[in-house]
């Protein structure tokens, strides 16, 4: 059974105390928009700017992880309160046990590649990228399920697979989840094609560009 999406309601609850739309701490000196991308097939050892980009992203996500502990501690308290109030799930909104910040940084080119972002999975097939780039996936600390994928706005030549795991969420069994493309204020911008796999508490989506994606219903 598929209910009308209620994700904006979820976000009103958690946006103020979780991952607000501000610049991540330790923003890299080299951004994805300022790095020269090497020719297809070029390795990181042959292209120093790509190495710099990768190292800058690794530094940035490490700093983001280090600064996320206070948010995690506060949201764990909120999770416990919600769980007591709605032991079988709130029929009006989805709420999840907050997970520690997680990220992945990987150089991927035309040959494709896979990445784990905490419990979530990203699969870029062969031929989806025309150039070699540094791919970053982040799972902010939140009472919702979402990932931030960058370089922001990167478009693919073939569909990319994104799997979001909601096994840590408290939800009535009648819900049917799907993936939403959202902005940093969690306004829903698009509904990419997705399929709920409730047996394994995962929802699979086919995406054509990078931005922020979240579980909605």
CSV table of C-alpha atoms in Angstrom, one decimal:
chain,number,residue,atom,x,y,z
A,1,UNK,CA,0.0,0.0,0.0
A,2,UNK,CA,1.4,3.4,-1.0
A,3,UNK,CA,0.4,6.4,1.1
A,4,UNK,CA,0.6,10.0,0.2
A,5,UNK,CA,4.2,11.3,0.8
A,6,UNK,CA,4.6,12.8,4.3
A,7,UNK,CA,8.3,13.4,4.2
A,8,UNK,CA,8.1,17.2,4.6
A,9,UNK,CA,6.3,16.6,7.9
A,10,UNK,CA,9.2,14.4,9.0
A,11,UNK,CA,11.7,17.1,8.3
A,12,UNK,CA,9.9,19.8,10.2
A,13,UNK,CA,10.5,17.6,13.3
A,14,UNK,CA,14.2,17.1,12.8
A,15,UNK,CA,15.7,19.8,10.5
A,16,UNK,CA,16.3,22.2,13.3
A,17,UNK,CA,18.3,19.8,15.4
A,18,UNK,CA,20.1,17.6,12.9
A,19,UNK,CA,21.9,18.5,9.7
A,20,UNK,CA,20.9,22.1,9.0
A,21,UNK,CA,21.6,23.5,5.6
A,22,UNK,CA,24.9,25.2,6.4
A,23,UNK,CA,28.4,24.6,5.0
A,24,UNK,CA,30.1,21.5,6.4
A,25,UNK,CA,32.9,22.3,8.7
A,26,UNK,CA,36.4,22.1,7.2
A,27,UNK,CA,35.2,22.9,3.6
A,28,UNK,CA,38.0,21.9,1.3
A,29,UNK,CA,40.3,24.5,-0.2
A,30,UNK,CA,40.0,22.6,-3.5
A,31,UNK,CA,36.3,22.2,-4.5
A,32,UNK,CA,34.8,19.9,-7.1
A,33,UNK,CA,34.0,22.9,-9.3
A,34,UNK,CA,37.6,24.2,-9.4
A,35,UNK,CA,39.5,21.0,-10.1
A,36,UNK,CA,40.6,20.2,-13.6
A,37,UNK,CA,39.3,16.7,-14.5
A,38,UNK,CA,41.8,14.4,-16.2
A,39,UNK,CA,41.2,12.6,-19.5
A,40,UNK,CA,39.2,9.3,-19.2
A,41,UNK,CA,41.2,6.4,-17.8
A,42,UNK,CA,43.8,8.6,-16.1
A,43,UNK,CA,44.9,7.3,-12.7
A,44,UNK,CA,45.4,9.4,-9.6
A,45,UNK,CA,49.2,8.8,-9.8
A,46,UNK,CA,49.3,10.4,-13.2
A,47,UNK,CA,47.1,13.5,-12.4
A,48,UNK,CA,48.1,15.4,-9.2
A,49,UNK,CA,45.1,17.8,-9.2
A,50,UNK,CA,42.8,14.7,-8.9
A,51,UNK,CA,44.9,13.5,-5.9
A,52,UNK,CA,44.5,16.9,-4.3
A,53,UNK,CA,40.8,16.8,-4.8
A,54,UNK,CA,40.6,13.4,-3.2
A,55,UNK,CA,42.7,14.3,-0.2
A,56,UNK,CA,40.7,17.5,0.3
A,57,UNK,CA,37.5,15.5,0.4
A,58,UNK,CA,38.9,13.0,2.8
A,59,UNK,CA,40.0,15.8,5.1
A,60,UNK,CA,36.6,17.5,4.9
A,61,UNK,CA,34.6,14.4,5.7
A,62,UNK,CA,36.9,13.5,8.6
A,63,UNK,CA,36.3,17.0,10.1
A,64,UNK,CA,32.6,16.6,9.5
A,65,UNK,CA,32.6,13.3,11.3
A,66,UNK,CA,34.6,14.7,14.3
A,67,UNK,CA,32.1,17.6,14.6
A,68,UNK,CA,28.9,15.4,14.4
A,69,UNK,CA,29.1,13.8,17.9
A,70,UNK,CA,27.1,16.4,19.7
A,71,UNK,CA,24.3,16.2,17.2
A,72,UNK,CA,24.3,12.4,17.4
A,73,UNK,CA,24.1,12.5,21.2
A,74,UNK,CA,21.1,15.0,21.2
A,75,UNK,CA,19.2,13.0,18.5
A,76,UNK,CA,19.7,9.8,20.4
A,77,UNK,CA,17.7,11.4,23.3
A,78,UNK,CA,15.0,12.5,20.9
A,79,UNK,CA,14.9,9.0,19.4
A,80,UNK,CA,14.3,7.4,22.8
A,81,UNK,CA,11.5,9.9,23.5
A,82,UNK,CA,9.8,9.2,20.2
A,83,UNK,CA,10.1,5.4,20.7
A,84,UNK,CA,8.4,5.6,24.0
A,85,UNK,CA,5.6,7.8,22.7
A,86,UNK,CA,5.1,5.8,19.5
A,87,UNK,CA,6.3,2.2,20.2
A,88,UNK,CA,4.7,0.9,16.9
A,89,UNK,CA,5.6,3.9,14.8
A,90,UNK,CA,3.9,7.2,14.3
A,91,UNK,CA,1.4,7.0,11.4
A,92,UNK,CA,2.1,10.6,10.5
A,93,UNK,CA,5.8,10.5,10.1
A,94,UNK,CA,8.9,8.4,9.8
A,95,UNK,CA,11.6,8.6,12.5
A,96,UNK,CA,14.8,6.6,12.7
A,97,UNK,CA,17.4,5.7,15.3
A,98,UNK,CA,20.2,8.2,14.4
A,99,UNK,CA,23.4,6.6,13.1
A,100,UNK,CA,26.9,7.9,13.4
A,101,UNK,CA,28.1,10.1,10.5
A,102,UNK,CA,29.5,8.0,7.7
A,103,UNK,CA,31.1,8.8,4.4
A,104,UNK,CA,33.0,7.4,1.4
A,105,UNK,CA,35.5,9.0,-1.0
A,106,UNK,CA,36.5,7.2,-4.1
A,107,UNK,CA,38.0,8.0,-7.5
A,108,UNK,CA,35.7,6.6,-10.2
A,109,UNK,CA,36.0,6.8,-14.0
A,110,UNK,CA,34.3,5.5,-17.1
A,111,UNK,CA,34.9,1.9,-15.9
A,112,UNK,CA,32.4,2.5,-13.0
A,113,UNK,CA,32.6,1.5,-9.4
A,114,UNK,CA,30.8,0.8,-6.1
A,115,UNK,CA,30.7,2.7,-2.8
A,116,UNK,CA,29.3,2.1,0.7
A,117,UNK,CA,28.0,5.1,2.7
A,118,UNK,CA,27.3,3.6,6.1
A,119,UNK,CA,24.5,1.0,5.4
A,120,UNK,CA,23.7,2.6,2.0
A,121,UNK,CA,25.1,1.6,-1.4
A,122,UNK,CA,25.9,3.5,-4.5
A,123,UNK,CA,26.7,1.7,-7.8
A,124,UNK,CA,28.0,3.6,-10.8
A,125,UNK,CA,27.9,1.3,-13.9
A,126,UNK,CA,30.5,1.2,-16.7
A,127,UNK,CA,29.9,4.0,-19.2
A,128,UNK,CA,28.0,6.2,-16.8
A,129,UNK,CA,30.9,8.6,-16.5
A,130,UNK,CA,32.8,10.2,-19.4
A,131,UNK,CA,35.6,11.4,-17.1
A,132,UNK,CA,37.4,10.4,-14.0
A,133,UNK,CA,36.2,12.2,-10.9
A,134,UNK,CA,36.3,12.1,-7.1
A,135,UNK,CA,33.0,10.8,-5.8
A,136,UNK,CA,32.0,11.6,-2.2
A,137,UNK,CA,29.0,10.2,-0.4
A,138,UNK,CA,28.0,11.4,3.1
A,139,UNK,CA,25.4,10.2,5.6
A,140,UNK,CA,24.7,13.1,7.9
A,141,UNK,CA,23.5,12.4,11.5
A,142,UNK,CA,19.7,12.6,11.4
A,143,UNK,CA,16.4,11.2,12.6
A,144,UNK,CA,15.7,10.6,8.9
A,145,UNK,CA,17.4,8.6,6.1
A,146,UNK,CA,19.4,10.6,3.7
A,147,UNK,CA,22.7,10.8,1.8
A,148,UNK,CA,24.5,13.8,0.2
A,149,UNK,CA,26.3,12.9,-3.0
A,150,UNK,CA,28.9,15.1,-4.7
A,151,UNK,CA,30.1,16.7,-6.9
A,152,UNK,CA,26.8,18.3,-6.7
A,153,UNK,CA,25.0,18.4,-10.1
A,154,UNK,CA,27.2,15.7,-11.6
A,155,UNK,CA,25.2,14.1,-14.4
A,156,UNK,CA,25.5,10.5,-15.7
A,157,UNK,CA,25.3,9.0,-19.2
A,158,UNK,CA,23.6,5.9,-17.8
A,159,UNK,CA,21.4,5.4,-14.7
A,160,UNK,CA,23.2,5.0,-11.4
A,161,UNK,CA,21.8,2.7,-8.6
A,162,UNK,CA,21.3,4.1,-5.1
A,163,UNK,CA,20.1,1.8,-2.3
A,164,UNK,CA,19.0,3.4,1.0
A,165,UNK,CA,18.6,1.2,4.1
A,166,UNK,CA,15.8,2.1,6.6
A,167,UNK,CA,16.2,-0.9,8.9
A,168,UNK,CA,17.0,1.4,11.8
A,169,UNK,CA,13.6,3.3,11.5
A,170,UNK,CA,10.4,2.9,13.4
A,171,UNK,CA,7.5,2.7,11.0
A,172,UNK,CA,4.1,1.2,10.7
A,173,UNK,CA,4.1,-1.8,8.4
A,174,UNK,CA,1.6,-0.3,6.0
A,175,UNK,CA,4.1,2.3,4.8
A,176,UNK,CA,5.7,1.9,1.4
A,177,UNK,CA,9.0,3.8,1.1
A,178,UNK,CA,10.5,5.5,-1.9
A,179,UNK,CA,13.4,7.8,-2.7
A,180,UNK,CA,13.1,11.5,-3.1
A,181,UNK,CA,15.5,14.1,-4.5
A,182,UNK,CA,15.5,16.9,-2.0
A,183,UNK,CA,17.3,20.2,-1.4
A,184,UNK,CA,19.2,21.2,1.7
A,185,UNK,CA,15.9,22.4,3.3
A,186,UNK,CA,14.4,19.0,2.5
A,187,UNK,CA,11.9,20.3,0.0
A,188,UNK,CA,11.1,17.5,-2.4
A,189,UNK,CA,12.2,18.4,-5.9
A,190,UNK,CA,11.8,15.2,-7.8
A,191,UNK,CA,10.7,11.5,-7.4
A,192,UNK,CA,13.3,9.3,-9.2
A,193,UNK,CA,12.1,5.9,-10.1
A,194,UNK,CA,12.4,3.7,-7.0
A,195,UNK,CA,11.3,0.4,-5.6
A,196,UNK,CA,10.7,-0.6,-2.0
A,197,UNK,CA,12.1,-3.9,-0.7
A,198,UNK,CA,10.3,-4.0,2.6
A,199,UNK,CA,11.5,-7.6,3.4
A,200,UNK,CA,15.1,-6.3,3.7
A,201,UNK,CA,14.1,-2.7,4.7
A,202,UNK,CA,15.8,-1.2,1.7
A,203,UNK,CA,14.6,1.1,-1.1
A,204,UNK,CA,16.3,1.0,-4.5
A,205,UNK,CA,16.4,4.1,-6.8
A,206,UNK,CA,17.7,4.9,-10.3
A,207,UNK,CA,19.3,8.4,-10.4
A,208,UNK,CA,20.8,10.4,-13.1
A,209,UNK,CA,22.6,13.2,-11.2
A,210,UNK,CA,24.1,13.9,-7.8
A,211,UNK,CA,22.5,15.9,-5.1
A,212,UNK,CA,20.8,14.9,-1.8
A,213,UNK,CA,18.4,11.9,-1.6
A,214,UNK,CA,16.2,10.8,1.2
A,215,UNK,CA,13.6,8.1,2.1
A,216,UNK,CA,10.0,9.3,1.9
A,217,UNK,CA,6.6,7.6,1.8
